[in-house]
Amino acid sequence: MTKKIKKFKIATHSKEILRKVIHGKIDIAEAGFASNSDVQDFAQELADKLDNGVVYQTFEKEDIAFDGIDLENNEIFSGAIITLGKDIETELEKLTNDKQIVIANIAIMEFLKTSFNFVFELIKSQAKKDNFEILQNIMLYYPQFNYIREPKFFQTALKPDSEVSKNTILKMSDILKPEKISAKFIDTSFTPKYCTAFISPWVKKSKKRK
C-alpha cells in the first residue's frame, strides 16, 4: 500500500546553509545582505515556502519489475517520490540578483537533502524491523543545481542512464500517484521542479560471526 505524507516538517539548517555560502566564497554584500544573520533569515524565509510531500511504497520482487534496474538479488525494495512543492520554485523565480539566486539554490539543495533523509530514515526503520538493511540507493531523479556540488546521498547512489530512469519513474508513478502530493513527471523532468525519486533495495542482514 502506498504511503503518503504531506506537509512534513524538516529542520531549516540555516547555519549549515550559511557555512556552505561562506565556503563557496559567495559575496553576501553583492547578494544584497548586510550580515551573516541576514543570510540565515533569507534561508528561513525560503523554508517558510516549503510544501513538502512524499509518496512511497515497499514492493516484493514478484510484484513489479523495472527494465534496466537490477533488483535480482533483492527480495524487497522501496520506491519513493519527494517534492518540495511549487511555492518555493515560484519564490526563486522572483529573484533577480545572481548571487542571491546561488544562495537560494544552496538553501533549496539543503532542504531537498533533509527531506530525502527524513523519508530514507522511515524506509530504513521499516527495513530494520524485518532484519533488512539498505546498502546503496538507486537515484532516478534529482534536479540540477548550477555551481553547486551534489550532496553525498546523490554522489554515492547508483544512477541509471536517463532513459532507464525515465521509464522507471513513469512505471513507479502509475502506482505511487505523485499527483496526490501535487507532483507530476512530464517528458524528462518533474513539476514542480524540486523533486527527487529513488529506489531503496533491501538486503537481508548478514549474521554476525561469533
PDB file of C-alpha atoms in Angstrom, residues 35-128:
ATOM      1  CA  SER A  35      25.301  40.377   7.595  1.00  0.00           C
ATOM      2  CA  ASN A  36      25.503  36.616   8.031  1.00  0.00           C
ATOM      3  CA  SER A  37      22.338  36.844  10.083  1.00  0.00           C
ATOM      4  CA  ASP A  38      20.529  38.258   7.055  1.00  0.00           C
ATOM      5  CA  VAL A  39      21.576  35.214   5.012  1.00  0.00           C
ATOM      6  CA  GLN A  40      20.123  32.906   7.670  1.00  0.00           C
ATOM      7  CA  ASP A  41      16.899  34.939   7.717  1.00  0.00           C
ATOM      8  CA  PHE A  42      16.715  34.625   3.933  1.00  0.00           C
ATOM      9  CA  ALA A  43      17.097  30.827   4.215  1.00  0.00           C
ATOM     10  CA  GLN A  44      14.286  30.740   6.768  1.00  0.00           C
ATOM     11  CA  GLU A  45      12.036  32.813   4.509  1.00  0.00           C
ATOM     12  CA  LEU A  46      12.593  30.258   1.747  1.00  0.00           C
ATOM     13  CA  ALA A  47      11.916  27.405   4.185  1.00  0.00           C
ATOM     14  CA  ASP A  48       8.583  29.010   5.043  1.00  0.00           C
ATOM     15  CA  LYS A  49       7.554  28.414   1.407  1.00  0.00           C
ATOM     16  CA  LEU A  50       8.137  24.656   1.619  1.00  0.00           C
ATOM     17  CA  ASP A  51       5.210  22.339   0.955  1.00  0.00           C
ATOM     18  CA  ASN A  52       6.968  19.001   1.369  1.00  0.00           C
ATOM     19  CA  GLY A  53       5.286  15.806   0.322  1.00  0.00           C
ATOM     20  CA  VAL A  54       6.214  12.190  -0.328  1.00  0.00           C
ATOM     21  CA  VAL A  55       4.587   9.076  -1.709  1.00  0.00           C
ATOM     22  CA  TYR A  56       6.407   5.796  -1.177  1.00  0.00           C
ATOM     23  CA  GLN A  57       5.768   2.083  -1.135  1.00  0.00           C
ATOM     24  CA  THR A  58       7.596  -1.138  -0.375  1.00  0.00           C
ATOM     25  CA  PHE A  59       7.394  -3.831  -3.050  1.00  0.00           C
ATOM     26  CA  GLU A  60       8.173  -7.529  -3.186  1.00  0.00           C
ATOM     27  CA  LYS A  61      10.201  -8.612  -6.208  1.00  0.00           C
ATOM     28  CA  GLU A  62       7.334 -10.671  -7.580  1.00  0.00           C
ATOM     29  CA  ASP A  63       5.025  -7.636  -7.654  1.00  0.00           C
ATOM     30  CA  ILE A  64       6.854  -5.422 -10.134  1.00  0.00           C
ATOM     31  CA  ALA A  65       9.996  -5.256 -12.291  1.00  0.00           C
ATOM     32  CA  PHE A  66      11.753  -2.305 -13.927  1.00  0.00           C
ATOM     33  CA  ASP A  67      13.638  -2.739 -17.205  1.00  0.00           C
ATOM     34  CA  GLY A  68      17.300  -1.859 -16.775  1.00  0.00           C
ATOM     35  CA  ILE A  69      17.173  -1.792 -12.955  1.00  0.00           C
ATOM     36  CA  ASP A  70      18.974  -4.766 -11.413  1.00  0.00           C
ATOM     37  CA  LEU A  71      16.996  -5.941  -8.383  1.00  0.00           C
ATOM     38  CA  GLU A  72      17.576  -9.674  -8.857  1.00  0.00           C
ATOM     39  CA  ASN A  73      19.342 -10.011  -5.515  1.00  0.00           C
ATOM     40  CA  ASN A  74      16.678  -8.058  -3.626  1.00  0.00           C
ATOM     41  CA  GLU A  75      13.528  -9.766  -2.389  1.00  0.00           C
ATOM     42  CA  ILE A  76      12.112  -6.416  -1.302  1.00  0.00           C
ATOM     43  CA  PHE A  77      12.684  -2.789  -2.291  1.00  0.00           C
ATOM     44  CA  SER A  78      11.087   0.606  -1.668  1.00  0.00           C
ATOM     45  CA  GLY A  79      10.312   3.334  -4.191  1.00  0.00           C
ATOM     46  CA  ALA A  80       9.737   6.990  -3.304  1.00  0.00           C
ATOM     47  CA  ILE A  81       8.952  10.347  -4.899  1.00  0.00           C
ATOM     48  CA  ILE A  82       9.507  13.537  -2.875  1.00  0.00           C
ATOM     49  CA  THR A  83       8.567  17.139  -3.673  1.00  0.00           C
ATOM     50  CA  LEU A  84       9.340  20.469  -2.013  1.00  0.00           C
ATOM     51  CA  GLY A  85       6.190  21.952  -3.554  1.00  0.00           C
ATOM     52  CA  LYS A  86       5.510  24.729  -6.053  1.00  0.00           C
ATOM     53  CA  ASP A  87       5.688  27.793  -3.774  1.00  0.00           C
ATOM     54  CA  ILE A  88       9.457  27.661  -3.247  1.00  0.00           C
ATOM     55  CA  GLU A  89      10.002  27.381  -7.010  1.00  0.00           C
ATOM     56  CA  THR A  90       7.804  30.433  -7.545  1.00  0.00           C
ATOM     57  CA  GLU A  91       9.774  32.308  -4.876  1.00  0.00           C
ATOM     58  CA  LEU A  92      13.067  31.542  -6.614  1.00  0.00           C
ATOM     59  CA  GLU A  93      11.690  32.752  -9.947  1.00  0.00           C
ATOM     60  CA  LYS A  94      11.141  36.199  -8.396  1.00  0.00           C
ATOM     61  CA  LEU A  95      14.860  36.642  -7.637  1.00  0.00           C
ATOM     62  CA  THR A  96      16.980  38.757  -9.990  1.00  0.00           C
ATOM     63  CA  ASN A  97      20.289  39.050  -8.111  1.00  0.00           C
ATOM     64  CA  ASP A  98      22.667  36.339  -9.411  1.00  0.00           C
ATOM     65  CA  LYS A  99      24.469  35.879  -6.086  1.00  0.00           C
ATOM     66  CA  GLN A 100      21.158  35.674  -4.249  1.00  0.00           C
ATOM     67  CA  ILE A 101      19.981  33.005  -6.690  1.00  0.00           C
ATOM     68  CA  VAL A 102      23.090  30.916  -5.932  1.00  0.00           C
ATOM     69  CA  ILE A 103      22.457  31.245  -2.179  1.00  0.00           C
ATOM     70  CA  ALA A 104      18.812  30.258  -2.726  1.00  0.00           C
ATOM     71  CA  ASN A 105      19.947  27.192  -4.650  1.00  0.00           C
ATOM     72  CA  ILE A 106      22.257  26.223  -1.785  1.00  0.00           C
ATOM     73  CA  ALA A 107      19.308  26.509   0.605  1.00  0.00           C
ATOM     74  CA  ILE A 108      16.953  24.521  -1.617  1.00  0.00           C
ATOM     75  CA  MET A 109      19.537  21.773  -2.091  1.00  0.00           C
ATOM     76  CA  GLU A 110      19.849  21.542   1.698  1.00  0.00           C
ATOM     77  CA  PHE A 111      16.047  21.336   2.037  1.00  0.00           C
ATOM     78  CA  LEU A 112      15.912  18.567  -0.550  1.00  0.00           C
ATOM     79  CA  LYS A 113      18.723  16.664   1.174  1.00  0.00           C
ATOM     80  CA  THR A 114      16.992  16.960   4.546  1.00  0.00           C
ATOM     81  CA  SER A 115      13.682  15.848   3.026  1.00  0.00           C
ATOM     82  CA  PHE A 116      15.403  12.843   1.473  1.00  0.00           C
ATOM     83  CA  ASN A 117      16.984  11.955   4.819  1.00  0.00           C
ATOM     84  CA  PHE A 118      13.580  12.169   6.535  1.00  0.00           C
ATOM     85  CA  VAL A 119      11.997   9.712   4.073  1.00  0.00           C
ATOM     86  CA  PHE A 120      15.039   7.450   3.907  1.00  0.00           C
ATOM     87  CA  GLU A 121      15.068   7.092   7.689  1.00  0.00           C
ATOM     88  CA  LEU A 122      11.442   5.909   7.541  1.00  0.00           C
ATOM     89  CA  ILE A 123      12.353   3.302   4.927  1.00  0.00           C
ATOM     90  CA  LYS A 124      15.475   2.182   6.822  1.00  0.00           C
ATOM     91  CA  SER A 125      13.464   1.834  10.035  1.00  0.00           C
ATOM     92  CA  GLN A 126      10.893  -0.316   8.257  1.00  0.00           C
ATOM     93  CA  ALA A 127      13.636  -2.477   6.749  1.00  0.00           C
ATOM     94  CA  LYS A 128      15.418  -2.851  10.088  1.00  0.00           C
TER      95      LYS A 128
END
